[in-house]
Amino acid sequence: DQQVKQNSPSLSVQEGRISILNCDYTNSMFDYFLWYKKYPAEGPTFLISISSIKDKNEDGRFTVFLNKSAKHLSLHIVPSQPGDSAVYFCAASSDGSNTGKLIFGQGTTLQVKP
Amino acid sequence: EAQVTQNPRYLITVTGKKLTVTCSQNMNHEYMSWYRQDPGLGLRQIYYSMNVEVTDKGDVPEGYKVSRKEKRNFPLILESPSPNQTSLYFCASSPYYHPDSGVTYEQYFGPGTRLTVT
């Protein structure tokens, strides 16, 4: 059972516009969420995270929003740049697991067109 | 440079021929983990290690073994590879984790090893 879901396999946006990547989760015990970016032939790299005590976290052009009641988080990239074209994974974890384990979504491929 | 390295980066092998994928990190991290990435399934954890000589199964451990004899290295062993183990493999590490002080969730990933088993 997929506990973390990214229902959009791909997203295409124009340079300068906003990119919104979505992620849904089913486990209400998750209390920490992360976004990773992955370029071809490279490993995922950490982008931004959010704790469940917050509903928003910003880092430059990247903002993550968390809606706990809907079990939904989203990553906003404003403005989008061609270099943002990559696969984006959301991941979740919970203190209760005591393993440091991350559960990943399937990934969304973002293409930013010049 | 702080990094996680994996070798080999690409490997084509035949069913049943034992292989080892090495993973090494130079950040003195306690926690290390192996994932496989398959289309439509994202990253799934194979095994993890919270410290030297401490390893545990992840979500998809069947057909794999690991060892953690020293902090920096965490090799992944396929004793008898099969075609369903054809995948993209990632090793990851994370800073010290202590259950009393809280979990560190951010993991640093290696570049990946693309394995094909025929």
XYZ file of N, CA and C in Angstrom:
696
model
N 0.855 -1.189 0.000
C 0.000 0.000 0.000
C 0.888 1.236 0.000
N 0.638 2.097 -0.967
C 1.464 3.291 -1.116
C 1.018 4.322 -0.091
N 1.855 4.586 0.904
C 1.493 5.525 1.955
C 1.720 6.975 1.545
N 2.599 7.170 0.582
C 2.882 8.514 0.071
C 2.678 8.474 -1.436
N 1.797 9.336 -1.929
C 1.441 9.267 -3.341
C 1.647 10.601 -4.044
N 2.266 10.529 -5.196
C 2.358 11.674 -6.078
C 1.591 11.288 -7.330
N 0.391 11.804 -7.456
C -0.525 11.313 -8.481
C -0.252 11.857 -9.872
N 0.595 12.878 -9.961
C 0.927 13.416 -11.278
C 2.323 12.947 -11.667
N 2.435 12.063 -12.647
C 3.764 11.588 -13.038
C 4.616 12.692 -13.669
N 3.949 13.675 -14.289
C 4.722 14.715 -14.960
C 3.977 16.041 -14.914
N 4.767 17.107 -15.076
C 4.234 18.464 -15.064
C 5.109 19.317 -15.974
N 4.469 20.117 -16.808
C 5.219 21.000 -17.707
C 4.753 22.426 -17.479
N 5.704 23.342 -17.262
C 5.362 24.748 -17.044
C 6.312 25.629 -17.849
N 5.904 26.861 -18.045
C 6.717 27.821 -18.771
C 7.670 28.507 -17.804
N 8.851 28.787 -18.285
C 9.828 29.514 -17.470
C 9.201 30.799 -16.922
N 9.460 31.069 -15.640
C 8.943 32.271 -15.008
C 7.609 32.083 -14.305
N 6.891 31.002 -14.661
C 5.600 30.751 -14.025
C 5.784 29.921 -12.770
N 4.703 29.676 -12.085
C 4.756 28.882 -10.862
C 4.623 27.389 -11.192
N 5.420 26.579 -10.520
C 5.268 25.118 -10.583
C 4.700 24.669 -9.247
N 3.679 23.843 -9.301
C 3.077 23.301 -8.080
C 3.085 21.784 -8.170
N 3.836 21.174 -7.269
C 3.917 19.714 -7.220
C 3.186 19.236 -5.972
N 2.378 18.219 -6.137
C 1.510 17.770 -5.065
C 1.871 16.388 -4.544
N 1.520 16.161 -3.292
C 1.824 14.898 -2.635
C 0.733 14.624 -1.600
N 0.224 13.415 -1.573
C -0.782 13.018 -0.585
C -0.248 11.864 0.235
N -0.655 11.802 1.490
C -0.215 10.695 2.326
C -1.401 10.134 3.096
N -1.251 8.905 3.532
C -2.359 8.237 4.203
C -2.113 8.014 5.694
N -0.864 7.989 6.104
C -0.526 7.672 7.488
C -0.548 8.936 8.353
N -1.498 9.024 9.251
C -1.624 10.221 10.091
C -0.485 10.340 11.109
N 0.336 9.300 11.228
C 1.478 9.363 12.148
C 2.673 10.097 11.547
N 2.661 10.311 10.255
C 3.760 11.064 9.637
C 3.791 12.471 10.228
N 4.975 12.905 10.615
C 5.064 14.240 11.191
C 6.245 15.037 10.661
N 6.888 14.523 9.640
C 7.982 15.275 9.027
C 8.002 14.923 7.553
N 8.124 15.955 6.725
C 8.013 15.757 5.288
C 9.172 16.458 4.582
N 9.629 15.838 3.512
C 10.772 16.376 2.781
C 10.489 16.319 1.281
N 11.151 17.197 0.571
C 11.154 17.138 -0.895
C 12.600 16.955 -1.353
N 12.752 16.045 -2.305
C 14.047 15.799 -2.918
C 13.921 16.061 -4.406
N 15.038 16.503 -4.985
C 15.116 16.725 -6.424
C 16.143 15.762 -6.997
N 15.843 15.215 -8.167
C 16.765 14.260 -8.766
C 16.965 14.577 -10.240
N 18.242 14.790 -10.602
C 18.615 14.937 -12.003
C 19.012 13.568 -12.543
N 18.927 13.372 -13.867
C 19.358 12.101 -14.459
C 20.797 11.776 -14.092
N 21.066 10.532 -13.837
C 22.404 10.020 -13.528
C 22.985 10.588 -12.228
N 22.138 11.126 -11.382
C 22.582 11.605 -10.073
C 21.652 11.075 -9.001
N 22.122 11.082 -7.763
C 21.260 10.702 -6.663
C 20.348 11.845 -6.265
N 19.246 11.534 -5.565
C 18.374 12.607 -5.080
C 19.119 13.556 -4.146
N 18.789 14.820 -4.230
C 19.365 15.814 -3.313
C 18.243 16.501 -2.546
N 18.512 16.727 -1.272
C 17.516 17.343 -0.393
C 17.210 18.768 -0.846
N 15.924 19.105 -0.826
C 15.506 20.428 -1.273
C 14.952 21.257 -0.124
N 13.934 20.757 0.525
C 13.262 21.510 1.576
C 12.446 20.540 2.419
N 12.199 20.907 3.669
C 11.429 20.032 4.547
C 10.444 20.851 5.375
N 9.535 20.147 6.023
C 8.568 20.802 6.897
C 8.157 19.839 8.000
N 8.065 20.381 9.203
C 7.573 19.612 10.327
C 6.063 19.779 10.412
N 5.403 18.813 11.011
C 3.942 18.866 11.075
C 3.422 19.957 12.002
N 4.319 20.584 12.774
C 3.852 21.685 13.625
C 3.733 22.978 12.825
N 4.210 22.946 11.578
C 4.101 24.117 10.720
C 3.152 23.826 9.567
N 2.701 24.883 8.907
C 1.919 24.666 7.696
C 2.597 25.258 6.462
N 3.748 25.878 6.683
C 4.451 26.487 5.552
C 5.922 26.619 5.898
N 6.762 26.388 4.895
C 8.196 26.629 5.055
C 8.745 27.140 3.730
N 9.514 28.216 3.819
C 10.037 28.846 2.607
C 11.549 28.783 2.575
N 12.079 28.628 1.379
C 13.519 28.703 1.183
C 13.754 29.237 -0.225
N 13.933 30.538 -0.303
C 14.160 31.148 -1.614
C 12.952 31.000 -2.513
N 13.168 30.379 -3.662
C 12.067 30.208 -4.620
C 11.157 29.026 -4.272
N 11.531 28.276 -3.276
C 10.806 27.055 -2.937
C 10.008 27.239 -1.644
N 8.738 26.848 -1.704
C 7.872 26.889 -0.537
C 7.119 25.579 -0.449
N 7.100 25.007 0.730
C 6.319 23.792 0.937
C 5.153 24.137 1.854
N 3.977 23.669 1.477
C 2.754 23.869 2.246
C 2.259 22.509 2.739
N 1.814 22.494 3.993
C 1.304 21.259 4.569
C -0.126 21.472 5.059
N -1.031 20.629 4.612
C -2.425 20.647 5.070
C -2.682 19.313 5.764
N -2.552 19.313 7.087
C -2.637 18.062 7.839
C -4.022 17.448 7.771
N -5.045 18.284 7.789
C -6.406 17.739 7.784
C -6.689 16.997 6.480
N -6.098 17.504 5.397
C -6.298 16.858 4.097
C -5.214 15.835 3.793
N -4.228 15.741 4.680
C -3.069 14.864 4.457
C -2.453 15.143 3.086
N -2.136 16.398 2.887
C -1.667 16.853 1.586
C -0.540 17.855 1.773
N 0.495 17.710 0.957
C 1.509 18.751 0.923
C 1.828 19.103 -0.513
N 2.313 20.303 -0.683
C 2.638 20.756 -2.025
C 3.937 21.545 -1.993
N 4.617 21.523 -3.112
C 5.855 22.279 -3.307
C 5.599 23.314 -4.392
N 5.827 24.582 -4.059
C 5.674 25.655 -5.017
C 7.054 26.178 -5.398
N 7.272 26.323 -6.683
C 8.531 26.879 -7.176
C 8.174 28.146 -7.963
N 8.644 29.288 -7.445
C 8.337 30.565 -8.082
C 9.569 31.477 -8.082
N 10.005 32.002 -9.221
C 9.574 31.594 -10.548
C 10.308 30.328 -10.986
N 9.693 29.564 -11.829
C 10.319 28.344 -12.323
C 11.425 28.686 -13.317
N 12.492 27.892 -13.274
C 13.625 28.101 -14.175
C 13.923 26.780 -14.898
N 14.496 26.851 -16.091
C 14.808 25.614 -16.825
C 15.662 24.635 -16.008
N 16.547 25.155 -15.172
C 17.384 24.307 -14.325
C 16.602 23.553 -13.265
N 15.336 23.910 -13.074
C 14.498 23.186 -12.118
C 13.951 21.896 -12.721
N 14.136 21.691 -13.999
C 13.649 20.478 -14.662
C 14.343 19.265 -14.057
N 13.556 18.392 -13.451
C 14.092 17.246 -12.717
C 12.915 16.393 -12.247
N 13.244 15.300 -11.595
C 12.216 14.499 -10.927
C 12.173 14.926 -9.460
N 10.990 15.169 -8.952
C 10.815 15.600 -7.568
C 10.101 14.498 -6.779
N 10.712 14.122 -5.672
C 10.132 13.118 -4.789
C 9.719 13.775 -3.477
N 8.534 13.479 -3.014
C 8.214 13.837 -1.641
C 8.458 12.609 -0.771
N 8.758 12.847 0.485
C 9.045 11.765 1.425
C 8.477 12.135 2.781
N 8.161 11.119 3.573
C 7.568 11.354 4.883
C 8.171 10.414 5.893
N 8.132 10.847 7.161
C 8.605 9.996 8.233
C 7.852 10.339 9.509
N 8.065 9.511 10.527
C 7.385 9.742 11.798
C 8.339 9.402 12.937
N 8.266 10.164 14.031
C 9.107 9.904 15.189
C 8.850 8.523 15.749
N 7.579 8.102 15.626
C 7.203 6.832 16.222
C 7.924 5.649 15.614
N 8.429 5.828 14.410
C 9.101 4.699 13.785
C 10.462 4.427 14.422
N 11.095 5.488 14.965
C 12.411 5.350 15.600
C 13.449 4.686 14.703
N 13.282 4.823 13.425
C 14.244 4.196 12.523
C 14.873 5.204 11.567
N 14.410 6.447 11.589
C 14.904 7.410 10.613
C 14.439 7.082 9.207
N 13.456 6.206 9.099
C 13.025 5.728 7.786
C 12.229 6.787 7.049
N 12.472 6.897 5.765
C 11.706 7.784 4.898
C 10.859 6.933 3.962
N 9.602 7.335 3.791
C 8.717 6.713 2.804
C 8.588 7.683 1.651
N 8.941 7.232 0.453
C 8.963 8.106 -0.703
C 7.736 7.915 -1.579
N 7.340 9.000 -2.243
C 6.344 8.920 -3.287
C 6.989 8.453 -4.584
N 6.156 8.347 -5.624
C 6.636 7.780 -6.883
C 7.447 8.760 -7.708
N 7.338 10.037 -7.384
C 8.080 11.045 -8.133
C 7.217 11.742 -9.186
N 7.510 13.003 -9.421
C 6.883 13.800 -10.487
C 7.988 14.434 -11.314
N 7.936 14.225 -12.610
C 8.930 14.820 -13.507
C 8.466 16.209 -13.917
N 9.249 17.194 -13.556
C 8.948 18.588 -13.896
C 9.786 19.014 -15.088
N 9.109 19.561 -16.072
C 9.816 20.150 -17.220
C 9.486 21.634 -17.267
N 10.505 22.466 -17.221
C 10.317 23.905 -17.312
C 10.814 24.344 -18.688
N 9.913 24.859 -19.475
C 10.239 25.221 -20.857
C 10.709 26.664 -20.936
N 11.809 26.898 -21.677
C 12.323 28.277 -21.803
C 11.342 29.161 -22.557
N 35.553 16.988 -0.006
C 34.141 17.189 -0.329
C 33.298 16.100 0.334
N 32.247 16.544 1.056
C 31.351 15.605 1.712
C 30.544 14.858 0.654
N 30.594 13.530 0.702
C 29.878 12.799 -0.327
C 29.642 11.348 0.063
N 28.702 10.760 -0.688
C 28.448 9.328 -0.629
C 28.839 8.759 -1.993
N 29.707 7.768 -1.988
C 30.155 7.183 -3.254
C 29.669 5.746 -3.360
N 29.391 5.359 -4.584
C 28.940 4.003 -4.866
C 29.755 3.457 -6.031
N 30.026 2.163 -5.977
C 30.696 1.487 -7.091
C 30.203 0.053 -7.219
N 30.024 -0.415 -8.467
C 30.168 0.358 -9.698
C 28.949 1.244 -9.958
N 29.044 2.120 -10.931
C 27.897 2.941 -11.310
C 26.954 2.184 -12.238
N 27.514 1.299 -13.034
C 26.719 0.492 -13.957
C 27.233 -0.942 -13.892
N 26.303 -1.879 -13.925
C 26.697 -3.286 -13.863
C 25.660 -4.124 -14.595
N 26.164 -4.957 -15.507
C 25.323 -5.953 -16.175
C 25.861 -7.309 -15.771
N 24.995 -8.156 -15.266
C 25.430 -9.462 -14.808
C 24.398 -10.523 -15.202
N 24.705 -11.763 -14.864
C 23.799 -12.857 -15.198
C 23.177 -13.427 -13.932
N 22.065 -14.062 -14.098
C 21.362 -14.669 -12.971
C 22.266 -15.602 -12.196
N 22.265 -15.418 -10.864
C 22.979 -16.329 -9.992
C 24.415 -15.973 -9.685
N 24.958 -14.993 -10.347
C 26.360 -14.630 -10.119
C 26.444 -13.574 -9.018
N 27.001 -13.974 -7.884
C 27.065 -13.091 -6.723
C 27.751 -11.773 -7.055
N 27.199 -10.690 -6.503
C 27.823 -9.387 -6.713
C 27.685 -8.529 -5.459
N 28.575 -7.557 -5.375
C 28.565 -6.600 -4.273
C 28.629 -5.192 -4.832
N 27.758 -4.339 -4.344
C 27.804 -2.914 -4.657
C 28.318 -2.197 -3.413
N 29.391 -1.470 -3.579
C 29.984 -0.811 -2.411
C 29.383 0.569 -2.215
N 29.371 1.008 -0.970
C 28.906 2.344 -0.603
C 29.816 2.863 0.493
N 30.251 4.100 0.332
C 31.127 4.698 1.330
C 30.751 6.158 1.513
N 30.777 6.621 2.777
C 30.509 8.031 3.046
C 31.623 8.595 3.922
N 31.932 9.882 3.683
C 33.041 10.521 4.400
C 32.550 11.598 5.359
N 31.281 11.485 5.789
C 30.693 12.505 6.653
C 30.547 12.036 8.097
N 31.087 10.870 8.390
C 31.009 10.317 9.739
C 29.570 10.106 10.197
N 28.703 9.787 9.253
C 27.295 9.587 9.583
C 27.070 8.229 10.230
N 26.180 8.213 11.220
C 25.821 6.958 11.880
C 24.907 6.105 11.005
N 23.944 6.765 10.393
C 22.852 6.068 9.707
C 23.166 5.912 8.221
N 22.986 4.694 7.711
C 23.140 4.441 6.284
C 22.013 3.537 5.811
N 21.696 3.652 4.522
C 20.536 2.933 4.010
C 20.725 2.633 2.532
N 20.048 1.600 2.066
C 20.002 1.263 0.649
C 18.565 1.338 0.161
N 18.400 1.926 -1.034
C 17.098 2.020 -1.684
C 17.212 1.473 -3.103
N 16.081 1.042 -3.623
C 15.994 0.781 -5.043
C 14.884 1.643 -5.635
N 15.138 2.114 -6.849
C 14.161 2.944 -7.524
C 13.658 2.226 -8.756
N 12.359 2.048 -8.828
C 11.734 1.393 -9.965
C 10.629 2.283 -10.508
N 10.388 2.232 -11.816
C 9.370 3.102 -12.431
C 8.016 2.941 -11.756
N 7.409 4.071 -11.406
C 6.085 4.059 -10.804
C 6.041 3.677 -9.343
N 7.194 3.344 -8.765
C 7.218 2.901 -7.363
C 8.049 3.820 -6.472
N 8.750 4.761 -7.050
C 9.562 5.646 -6.236
C 10.765 4.919 -5.647
N 11.204 5.392 -4.503
C 12.352 4.794 -3.812
C 11.841 3.915 -2.677
N 12.297 2.690 -2.654
C 11.896 1.771 -1.598
C 13.127 1.306 -0.832
N 13.007 1.289 0.478
C 14.149 0.964 1.320
C 14.393 -0.545 1.360
N 15.647 -0.937 1.183
C 16.016 -2.345 1.188
C 16.502 -2.759 2.577
N 17.535 -2.097 3.048
C 18.104 -2.316 4.370
C 18.592 -0.984 4.903
N 18.723 -0.916 6.209
C 19.320 0.254 6.804
C 20.202 -0.154 7.979
N 21.050 0.773 8.396
C 21.941 0.526 9.516
C 22.021 1.777 10.370
N 21.738 1.630 11.652
C 21.759 2.791 12.529
C 23.123 2.973 13.193
N 23.998 1.987 13.055
C 25.343 2.117 13.616
C 26.152 0.902 13.182
N 27.431 0.920 13.506
C 28.295 -0.216 13.180
C 27.729 -1.485 13.805
N 27.684 -2.533 13.006
C 27.207 -3.855 13.427
C 25.719 -3.884 13.748
N 24.975 -2.833 13.385
C 23.526 -2.796 13.600
C 22.851 -2.591 12.257
N 22.180 -3.632 11.765
C 21.470 -3.517 10.494
C 20.056 -4.057 10.669
N 19.165 -3.596 9.791
C 17.779 -4.066 9.875
C 17.132 -3.983 8.512
N 16.083 -4.794 8.337
C 15.401 -4.864 7.060
C 14.533 -3.634 6.825
N 14.481 -3.231 5.554
C 13.563 -2.197 5.137
C 12.300 -2.827 4.576
N 11.761 -2.230 3.528
C 10.507 -2.712 2.960
C 10.673 -3.858 1.962
N 11.817 -3.921 1.296
C 12.017 -4.928 0.248
C 13.362 -5.622 0.411
N 13.586 -6.359 1.512
C 14.910 -6.929 1.785
C 15.202 -8.264 1.102
N 14.176 -8.895 0.528
C 14.354 -10.252 0.004
C 15.392 -10.260 -1.120
N 16.345 -11.170 -1.001
C 17.370 -11.330 -2.027
C 18.604 -10.473 -1.812
N 18.620 -9.715 -0.727
C 19.740 -8.820 -0.447
C 20.347 -9.100 0.926
N 21.612 -8.778 1.053
C 22.280 -8.787 2.344
C 23.106 -7.529 2.460
N 23.384 -7.133 3.685
C 24.243 -5.977 3.923
C 25.164 -6.295 5.086
N 26.180 -5.476 5.243
C 27.031 -5.565 6.420
C 27.493 -4.168 6.792
N 27.804 -3.968 8.059
C 28.293 -2.665 8.518
C 29.407 -2.922 9.532
N 30.563 -3.227 8.985
C 31.722 -3.531 9.836
C 32.447 -2.264 10.277
N 32.300 -1.211 9.521
C 32.902 0.068 9.875
C 31.916 1.169 9.501
N 32.058 2.308 10.148
C 31.054 3.351 10.014
C 30.916 3.851 8.589
N 32.006 3.975 7.870
C 31.943 4.630 6.574
C 31.404 3.745 5.450
N 31.436 2.428 5.612
C 31.091 1.536 4.505
C 29.830 0.713 4.771
N 29.036 0.535 3.729
C 27.782 -0.201 3.881
C 27.509 -0.931 2.554
N 28.203 -2.036 2.305
C 28.024 -2.734 1.034
C 26.689 -3.471 0.935
N 26.187 -3.533 -0.292
C 24.954 -4.282 -0.597
C 25.357 -5.529 -1.370
N 24.928 -6.673 -0.891
C 25.326 -7.953 -1.469
C 24.109 -8.660 -2.057
N 24.264 -9.094 -3.296
C 23.244 -9.935 -3.930
C 23.875 -11.302 -4.124
N 23.479 -12.252 -3.288
C 24.098 -13.567 -3.294
C 23.788 -14.328 -4.582
N 22.563 -14.230 -5.059
C 22.143 -14.922 -6.271
C 21.167 -14.022 -7.024
N 21.701 -13.060 -7.760
C 20.839 -12.070 -8.413
C 19.834 -12.711 -9.367
N 18.672 -12.093 -9.440
C 17.647 -12.532 -10.373
C 17.174 -11.332 -11.184
N 16.545 -11.574 -12.336
C 16.118 -10.451 -13.201
C 15.223 -9.434 -12.495
N 14.444 -9.853 -11.494
C 13.580 -8.879 -10.816
C 14.359 -7.947 -9.890
N 15.665 -8.145 -9.814
C 16.511 -7.211 -9.073
C 17.158 -6.188 -9.993
N 16.811 -6.234 -11.271
C 17.225 -5.181 -12.183
C 16.582 -3.885 -11.728
N 17.418 -2.901 -11.421
C 16.886 -1.675 -10.839
C 17.998 -0.640 -10.731
N 17.619 0.530 -10.251
C 18.556 1.599 -9.941
C 18.675 1.661 -8.423
N 19.888 1.507 -7.927
C 20.121 1.409 -6.486
C 20.813 2.659 -5.955
N 20.332 3.114 -4.810
C 20.926 4.280 -4.160
C 21.295 3.951 -2.721
N 22.483 4.382 -2.366
C 22.911 4.340 -0.977
C 22.729 5.735 -0.393
N 22.390 5.812 0.875
C 22.194 7.113 1.516
C 22.770 7.068 2.925
N 23.146 8.234 3.438
C 23.610 8.317 4.821
C 22.983 9.529 5.488
N 22.997 9.508 6.814
C 22.362 10.576 7.566
C 23.152 10.807 8.857
N 23.145 12.024 9.402
C 23.882 12.299 10.640
C 23.402 11.459 11.831
N 24.090 11.593 12.917
C 23.837 10.777 14.095
C 22.382 10.808 14.514
N 21.861 9.639 14.759
C 20.496 9.530 15.226
C 20.497 8.988 16.640
N 19.773 9.639 17.512
C 19.606 9.116 18.868
C 18.136 9.182 19.236
N 17.548 8.082 19.687
C 16.100 8.083 19.940
C 15.674 9.073 20.999
N 16.578 9.464 21.904
C 16.190 10.419 22.943
C 16.190 11.852 22.442
N 17.043 12.125 21.467
C 17.162 13.516 21.016
C 16.378 13.778 19.746
N 15.839 12.745 19.183
C 15.032 12.958 17.986
C 15.682 12.384 16.751
N 14.900 12.226 15.756
C 15.368 11.583 14.523
C 15.833 12.628 13.538
N 16.921 12.352 12.880
C 17.367 13.206 11.777
C 16.876 12.573 10.494
N 16.049 13.295 9.773
C 15.418 12.700 8.614
C 16.153 12.945 7.309
N 16.935 14.026 7.250
C 17.560 14.359 5.974
C 18.632 13.342 5.637
N 18.525 12.764 4.476
C 19.490 11.770 4.037
C 20.217 12.274 2.805
N 21.487 11.903 2.714
C 22.348 12.293 1.604
C 22.571 11.064 0.730
N 22.311 11.210 -0.544
C 22.318 10.074 -1.444
C 23.575 10.003 -2.300
N 23.965 8.777 -2.622
C 25.016 8.543 -3.594
C 24.484 8.721 -5.001
N 25.339 8.571 -6.022
C 24.948 8.840 -7.403
C 24.122 7.731 -8.044
N 24.063 6.576 -7.412
C 23.259 5.491 -7.952
C 24.080 4.449 -8.688
N 23.576 3.226 -8.668
C 24.159 2.103 -9.407
C 23.038 1.469 -10.228
N 23.225 1.481 -11.527
C 22.213 0.857 -12.389
C 22.616 -0.590 -12.636
N 21.799 -1.493 -12.127
C 22.079 -2.923 -12.226
C 21.107 -3.583 -13.185
N 21.658 -4.377 -14.096
C 20.850 -5.187 -15.005
C 21.225 -6.642 -14.811
N 20.225 -7.467 -14.523
C 20.450 -8.908 -14.345
C 19.732 -9.636 -15.476
N 20.500 -10.378 -16.275
C 19.909 -11.061 -17.434
C 19.753 -12.551 -17.167
